[in-house]
Short mmCIF file of C-alpha atoms and ligand atoms in Angstrom, two decimals:
data_model
loop_
_atom_site.label_atom_id
_atom_site.label_comp_id
_atom_site.label_asym_id
_atom_site.label_seq_id
_atom_site.Cartn_x
_atom_site.Cartn_y
_atom_site.Cartn_z
CA MET A 7 0.61 17.88 -17.59
CA GLN A 8 4.14 16.57 -18.12
CA LYS A 9 5.44 13.34 -16.64
CA LEU A 10 8.67 12.81 -14.82
CA VAL A 11 9.17 9.09 -14.35
CA THR A 12 11.78 7.28 -12.27
CA PRO A 13 13.10 3.81 -13.18
CA TYR A 14 10.97 2.43 -10.33
CA CYS A 15 7.80 3.44 -12.18
CA SER A 16 8.80 2.43 -15.70
CA ASP A 17 5.46 0.64 -16.09
CA PHE A 18 3.83 4.11 -15.98
CA GLY A 19 6.03 5.69 -18.68
CA LYS A 20 9.52 5.88 -20.13
CA PRO A 21 11.89 6.93 -17.34
CA ASN A 22 13.28 10.43 -17.83
CA ILE A 23 14.90 10.68 -14.41
CA VAL A 24 18.25 8.96 -13.95
CA ILE A 25 18.82 7.24 -10.61
CA LYS A 26 22.10 5.49 -9.95
CA HIS A 27 23.99 4.39 -6.87
CA PHE A 28 27.52 5.11 -5.79
CA PRO A 29 29.70 2.16 -4.69
CA ASP A 30 28.87 3.00 -1.05
CA THR A 31 25.11 2.70 -1.97
CA GLU A 32 24.34 6.42 -1.74
CA SER A 33 21.91 7.63 -4.41
CA TYR A 34 22.61 9.81 -7.42
CA VAL A 35 19.83 11.66 -9.28
CA GLN A 36 19.92 13.51 -12.58
CA ILE A 37 17.11 14.97 -14.67
CA PRO A 38 18.75 15.57 -18.06
CA ASN A 39 16.02 17.84 -19.50
CA ILE A 40 15.27 19.69 -16.30
CA LYS A 41 15.03 23.13 -17.99
CA SER A 42 12.22 21.94 -20.28
CA PHE A 43 9.94 21.66 -17.23
CA LYS A 44 10.08 25.39 -16.46
CA ASN A 45 6.66 26.60 -15.21
CA LYS A 46 4.97 23.38 -16.34
CA LYS A 47 2.52 21.23 -14.43
CA ILE A 48 4.55 18.16 -13.50
CA THR A 49 3.54 14.76 -12.18
CA ILE A 50 6.38 12.73 -10.73
CA TYR A 51 5.92 8.93 -10.91
CA HIS A 52 7.99 7.15 -8.31
CA ARG A 53 7.60 4.05 -6.13
CA LEU A 54 8.55 4.47 -2.48
CA TYR A 55 8.68 0.77 -1.61
CA PRO A 56 10.69 -1.55 -1.20
CA GLU A 57 13.59 0.27 0.53
CA PRO A 58 11.40 3.19 1.61
CA ASP A 59 14.16 5.25 3.27
CA LYS A 60 16.28 5.19 0.14
CA ARG A 61 13.34 5.84 -2.21
CA ILE A 62 12.15 8.77 -0.07
CA PHE A 63 15.59 10.35 -0.09
CA GLU A 64 15.81 9.94 -3.87
CA LEU A 65 12.44 11.65 -4.10
CA LEU A 66 13.77 14.59 -2.08
CA LEU A 67 16.71 14.88 -4.47
CA ILE A 68 14.26 14.89 -7.40
CA LEU A 69 12.00 17.46 -5.76
CA SER A 70 14.94 19.72 -4.94
CA LEU A 71 15.57 19.97 -8.70
CA VAL A 72 11.97 20.18 -9.88
CA LYS A 73 10.82 22.83 -7.39
CA LYS A 74 13.36 25.25 -8.82
CA GLN A 75 11.53 24.99 -12.17
CA THR A 76 7.87 24.93 -11.20
CA LYS A 77 5.46 25.33 -8.31
CA ASN A 78 2.97 22.96 -9.88
CA ILE A 79 4.13 19.52 -8.70
CA GLU A 80 2.07 16.38 -8.14
CA LEU A 81 3.47 13.09 -6.94
CA PHE A 82 2.06 9.72 -7.94
CA THR A 83 3.23 6.88 -5.76
CA PRO A 84 1.03 3.76 -5.70
CA TYR A 85 1.93 2.74 -2.13
CA LEU A 86 2.65 5.26 0.60
CA PRO A 87 5.06 3.87 3.22
CA TYR A 88 5.35 5.18 6.78
CA ALA A 89 1.55 5.46 6.87
CA LYS A 90 0.95 2.84 9.56
CA GLN A 91 2.25 4.94 12.45
CA ASP A 92 -0.54 7.47 12.09
CA LYS A 93 -0.99 8.33 15.75
CA GLU A 94 0.95 8.51 18.99
CA ASN A 95 -0.12 5.27 20.67
CA LYS A 96 2.55 5.54 23.35
CA LYS A 97 3.98 8.77 24.69
CA GLY A 98 6.99 9.99 22.76
CA GLU A 99 6.35 8.05 19.54
CA ALA A 100 7.13 9.84 16.27
CA VAL A 101 4.06 9.93 14.01
CA SER A 102 5.74 9.01 10.74
CA ALA A 103 2.60 9.56 8.63
CA ASP A 104 2.62 13.26 9.57
CA ILE A 105 6.37 13.66 9.16
CA LEU A 106 6.29 12.25 5.63
CA CYS A 107 3.31 14.39 4.58
CA LYS A 108 4.97 17.53 5.99
CA LEU A 109 8.23 16.67 4.27
CA LEU A 110 6.57 16.20 0.88
CA LYS A 111 4.67 19.45 1.23
CA SER A 112 7.77 21.39 2.29
CA TYR A 113 9.61 20.02 -0.77
CA GLY A 114 6.93 21.43 -3.06
CA VAL A 115 4.43 18.59 -3.57
CA LYS A 116 1.02 20.21 -4.13
CA LYS A 117 -0.86 16.92 -4.33
CA LEU A 118 -0.06 13.32 -3.56
CA ILE A 119 -1.90 10.67 -5.56
CA SER A 120 -1.80 7.21 -4.04
CA TYR A 121 -3.82 4.03 -3.53
CA ASP A 122 -5.58 2.88 -0.37
CA CYS A 123 -3.46 4.94 1.93
CA HIS A 124 -3.42 3.29 5.35
CA PHE A 125 -4.47 6.33 7.41
CA LEU A 126 -7.39 7.34 5.17
CA PRO A 127 -10.90 5.96 5.70
CA ARG A 128 -11.88 5.65 2.02
CA ALA A 129 -11.15 6.85 -1.50
CA GLY A 130 -11.42 10.61 -2.05
CA SER A 131 -9.69 13.93 -1.46
CA PHE A 132 -8.08 14.51 1.92
CA LYS A 133 -5.55 16.73 3.63
CA ARG A 134 -2.98 15.51 6.15
CA SER A 135 -0.39 17.77 7.76
CA GLY A 136 -1.09 20.36 5.08
CA LEU A 137 -0.59 17.93 2.17
CA ASN A 138 -3.43 17.41 -0.33
CA ILE A 139 -4.00 13.73 -0.98
CA ASP A 140 -6.04 12.10 -3.73
CA ASN A 141 -6.62 8.63 -2.30
CA GLN A 142 -7.66 6.18 -4.99
CA SER A 143 -8.87 2.68 -4.26
CA ALA A 144 -8.15 -0.65 -5.88
CA SER A 145 -11.17 -2.21 -4.16
CA LYS A 146 -13.14 -2.44 -7.43
CA ILE A 147 -10.22 -4.11 -9.23
CA LEU A 148 -9.90 -6.64 -6.41
CA TYR A 149 -13.64 -7.27 -6.29
CA THR A 150 -13.86 -7.78 -10.06
CA TYR A 151 -11.12 -10.39 -9.82
CA ALA A 152 -13.04 -12.18 -7.05
CA GLU A 153 -16.18 -12.19 -9.22
CA LYS A 154 -14.22 -13.80 -12.03
CA TYR A 155 -12.62 -16.28 -9.65
CA PHE A 156 -15.91 -17.53 -8.24
CA GLY A 157 -17.75 -17.36 -11.59
CA ARG A 158 -21.33 -18.44 -11.05
CA GLU A 159 -20.83 -19.30 -7.42
CA LYS A 160 -21.99 -16.78 -4.82
CA PHE A 161 -19.51 -15.28 -2.36
CA LEU A 162 -19.41 -12.85 0.56
CA VAL A 163 -16.91 -10.01 0.84
CA ILE A 164 -15.36 -9.45 4.27
CA SER A 165 -12.86 -6.91 5.59
CA PRO A 166 -10.79 -7.90 8.63
CA ASP A 167 -11.16 -4.54 10.40
CA GLU A 168 -12.95 -1.20 10.46
CA GLY A 169 -10.10 0.55 8.59
CA ALA A 170 -10.75 -1.56 5.50
CA SER A 171 -14.56 -1.56 5.75
CA TYR A 172 -14.89 0.66 2.66
CA PHE A 173 -13.52 -2.27 0.63
CA THR A 174 -16.78 -4.10 1.24
CA GLU A 175 -19.24 -1.22 0.85
CA ASN A 176 -20.09 -1.69 -2.83
CA ALA A 177 -20.45 -5.42 -2.36
CA GLN A 178 -22.78 -5.26 0.67
CA GLY A 179 -20.04 -7.03 2.59
CA HIS A 180 -19.18 -7.35 6.25
CA THR A 181 -16.52 -5.99 8.57
CA MET A 182 -14.84 -7.99 11.30
CA LYS A 183 -13.47 -6.74 14.60
CA LYS A 184 -9.72 -6.80 15.07
CA LYS A 185 -7.94 -6.32 18.39
CA ARG A 186 -4.22 -5.66 18.53
CA LYS A 187 -1.98 -5.87 21.57
CA GLU A 188 0.23 -2.90 22.46
CA SER A 189 3.23 -2.74 20.16
CA GLN A 190 6.20 -4.59 21.59
CA GLU A 191 9.73 -5.45 20.63
CA THR A 192 9.94 -8.78 18.87
CA GLY A 193 12.68 -11.36 19.49
CA ASN A 194 15.73 -9.40 18.41
CA HIS A 195 15.06 -6.17 20.39
CA THR A 196 15.22 -3.92 17.33
CA GLU A 197 11.95 -4.87 15.69
CA ILE A 198 8.61 -3.58 16.86
CA TYR A 199 5.18 -5.04 16.11
CA ALA A 200 1.68 -4.90 17.58
CA HIS A 201 0.57 -8.55 17.72
CA ILE A 202 -3.01 -9.32 16.86
CA ASP A 203 -5.14 -10.66 19.68
CA GLN A 204 -8.27 -11.58 17.80
CA VAL A 205 -10.16 -11.06 14.58
CA GLU A 206 -13.79 -12.07 14.92
CA CYS A 207 -17.33 -11.56 13.61
CA ASP A 208 -20.92 -12.65 14.13
CA ILE A 209 -21.56 -13.32 10.45
CA ASP A 210 -22.95 -16.69 9.42
CA VAL A 211 -20.36 -18.00 6.97
CA LYS A 212 -21.12 -21.72 7.18
CA GLY A 213 -20.82 -23.30 3.73
CA LYS A 214 -20.20 -19.93 2.08
CA ASN A 215 -17.45 -18.80 -0.27
CA LEU A 216 -15.60 -15.80 1.09
CA CYS A 217 -13.35 -13.09 -0.30
CA ILE A 218 -11.37 -11.17 2.34
CA LEU A 219 -10.21 -7.74 1.19
CA ASP A 220 -7.76 -5.43 2.95
CA ASP A 221 -5.52 -2.49 2.09
CA VAL A 222 -2.27 -4.30 2.78
CA ILE A 223 -0.78 -7.69 3.59
CA SER A 224 2.32 -6.94 5.63
CA THR A 225 3.30 -9.71 8.07
CA GLY A 226 0.18 -11.61 6.98
CA SER A 227 -1.00 -12.02 10.59
CA THR A 228 -4.29 -10.23 9.94
CA MET A 229 -5.13 -12.50 7.03
CA MET A 230 -4.00 -15.66 8.87
CA LYS A 231 -6.08 -14.91 11.99
CA THR A 232 -9.06 -13.93 9.85
CA ILE A 233 -8.91 -17.10 7.76
CA GLU A 234 -8.50 -19.29 10.85
CA HIS A 235 -11.55 -17.71 12.51
CA LEU A 236 -13.73 -18.01 9.40
CA ARG A 237 -12.63 -21.60 8.80
CA LYS A 238 -13.63 -22.51 12.36
CA LYS A 239 -17.05 -21.04 11.60
CA GLY A 240 -17.39 -23.40 8.63
CA ALA A 241 -16.54 -21.21 5.63
CA LYS A 242 -16.28 -23.07 2.30
CA LYS A 243 -13.70 -21.57 -0.05
CA ILE A 244 -11.69 -18.50 1.07
CA ILE A 245 -9.67 -16.18 -1.16
CA VAL A 246 -7.79 -13.09 0.06
CA GLY A 247 -6.94 -9.89 -1.79
CA ALA A 248 -5.11 -6.70 -0.88
CA THR A 249 -4.06 -3.58 -2.73
CA HIS A 250 -0.51 -3.66 -1.42
CA GLY A 251 1.61 -6.79 -1.12
CA VAL A 252 4.31 -5.83 1.37
CA PHE A 253 4.97 -9.42 2.57
CA ALA A 254 7.31 -8.46 5.39
CA GLY A 255 8.73 -11.78 6.47
CA ILE A 256 9.57 -15.30 5.37
CA ASP A 257 7.15 -17.65 3.59
CA ILE A 258 4.14 -15.42 4.21
CA LYS A 259 2.37 -16.58 1.08
CA LYS A 260 2.83 -20.24 2.07
CA ARG A 261 1.67 -19.58 5.65
CA ILE A 262 -1.47 -17.76 4.53
CA LEU A 263 -2.35 -20.54 2.08
CA LYS A 264 -1.75 -23.13 4.79
CA CYS A 265 -4.40 -21.50 7.00
CA GLY A 266 -6.98 -22.66 4.48
CA CYS A 267 -7.02 -20.10 1.71
CA SER A 268 -7.24 -21.00 -1.99
CA GLN A 269 -5.87 -17.85 -3.61
CA ILE A 270 -3.97 -14.66 -2.70
CA PHE A 271 -4.12 -11.69 -5.03
CA ILE A 272 -2.63 -8.21 -4.90
CA THR A 273 -2.02 -5.29 -7.26
CA ASP A 274 1.25 -4.12 -8.78
CA SER A 275 1.43 -1.09 -6.42
CA ILE A 276 4.63 -2.71 -5.08
CA LEU A 277 7.05 -4.49 -7.36
CA SER A 278 9.21 -6.96 -5.51
CA GLU A 279 10.72 -10.39 -5.99
CA HIS A 280 8.15 -12.33 -3.94
CA ASN A 281 5.23 -10.46 -5.46
CA LYS A 282 6.22 -12.01 -8.80
CA LYS A 283 5.03 -15.36 -7.47
CA ILE A 284 1.61 -14.04 -6.45
CA LYS A 285 -1.42 -13.31 -8.63
CA THR A 286 -0.91 -9.62 -9.41
CA LEU A 287 -3.55 -7.31 -10.91
CA LYS A 288 -2.50 -4.22 -12.81
CA LEU A 289 -3.45 -0.76 -11.58
CA PRO A 290 -4.77 1.55 -14.31
CA LYS A 291 -2.02 3.48 -16.08
CA GLN A 292 -2.50 7.15 -15.21
C1 R5P B 9 -4.57 -2.70 9.50
O1 R5P B 9 -5.05 -1.86 10.12
C2 R5P B 9 -4.49 -2.87 8.02
O2 R5P B 9 -5.70 -2.64 7.38
C3 R5P B 9 -3.99 -4.25 7.72
O3 R5P B 9 -4.94 -5.18 8.15
C4 R5P B 9 -2.69 -4.53 8.40
O4 R5P B 9 -1.79 -3.47 8.29
C5 R5P B 9 -2.05 -5.79 7.83
O5 R5P B 9 -0.86 -6.03 8.50
P1 R5P B 9 -0.37 -7.49 8.80
O6 R5P B 9 -0.31 -8.23 7.49
O7 R5P B 9 0.99 -7.30 9.41
O8 R5P B 9 -1.33 -8.11 9.76
#
């Protein structure tokens, strides 16, 4: 297997794909040694977040070059964007998860390797819209950190909703019930978000240390509601971990901590400015 690495994945290898931007912000891609990849098995390492639209288009430029050389292309991207809209909730909604998978397949990707992909129920091999996906999980990495954090003290692992229940499986943890409202425009008429109604559970957490694990912290609402509910039920110390730190909004870290949480931890699946200020665990180098 040969690696093709973009500058956005330089922690996974020395970049051998050039990506630059024209003064008008459009992307430029060059693979200097493109001919040396003829008929080889290639894995492309590229992050698709932040700026997912731009990163996806750069990926298409890369794939347009690579697929002329080989049919054997895998893509490693630690966080898959556009995965949240995985069904048509309202009539006429575009299902972005399917569109992206179809697009990658049509551009020659034989297998996508990613972490805790939002629309998949657990780690393993899956197929969506014809695309083979190897979904890996950071749940063990997150759990190991929690074990270290609490040391000799006991703790319970909790996931805020069914979708993340596999995060708790190996730790005999618990899953809460989350109810969202229908997605609505937010204040400025161009944003859309499904507000969370409730996150609740029947677990006895009084006096117990808790570790809440989820696939992603985006607006932070899930974590905030979960912490608030568990605090009301008398939880002792609460820490929260997620594979992907999207942090879509202002002061999310501060607001989560303010709800009564002692520590937030994520992995380096997304590299961004605010993630630098949060405890970040390294994903294994593939
Ligand atoms: C939901 O289904 C996911 O597992 C996460 O709980 C959710 O996407 C987190 O989003 P937010 O931080 O905006 O509540």
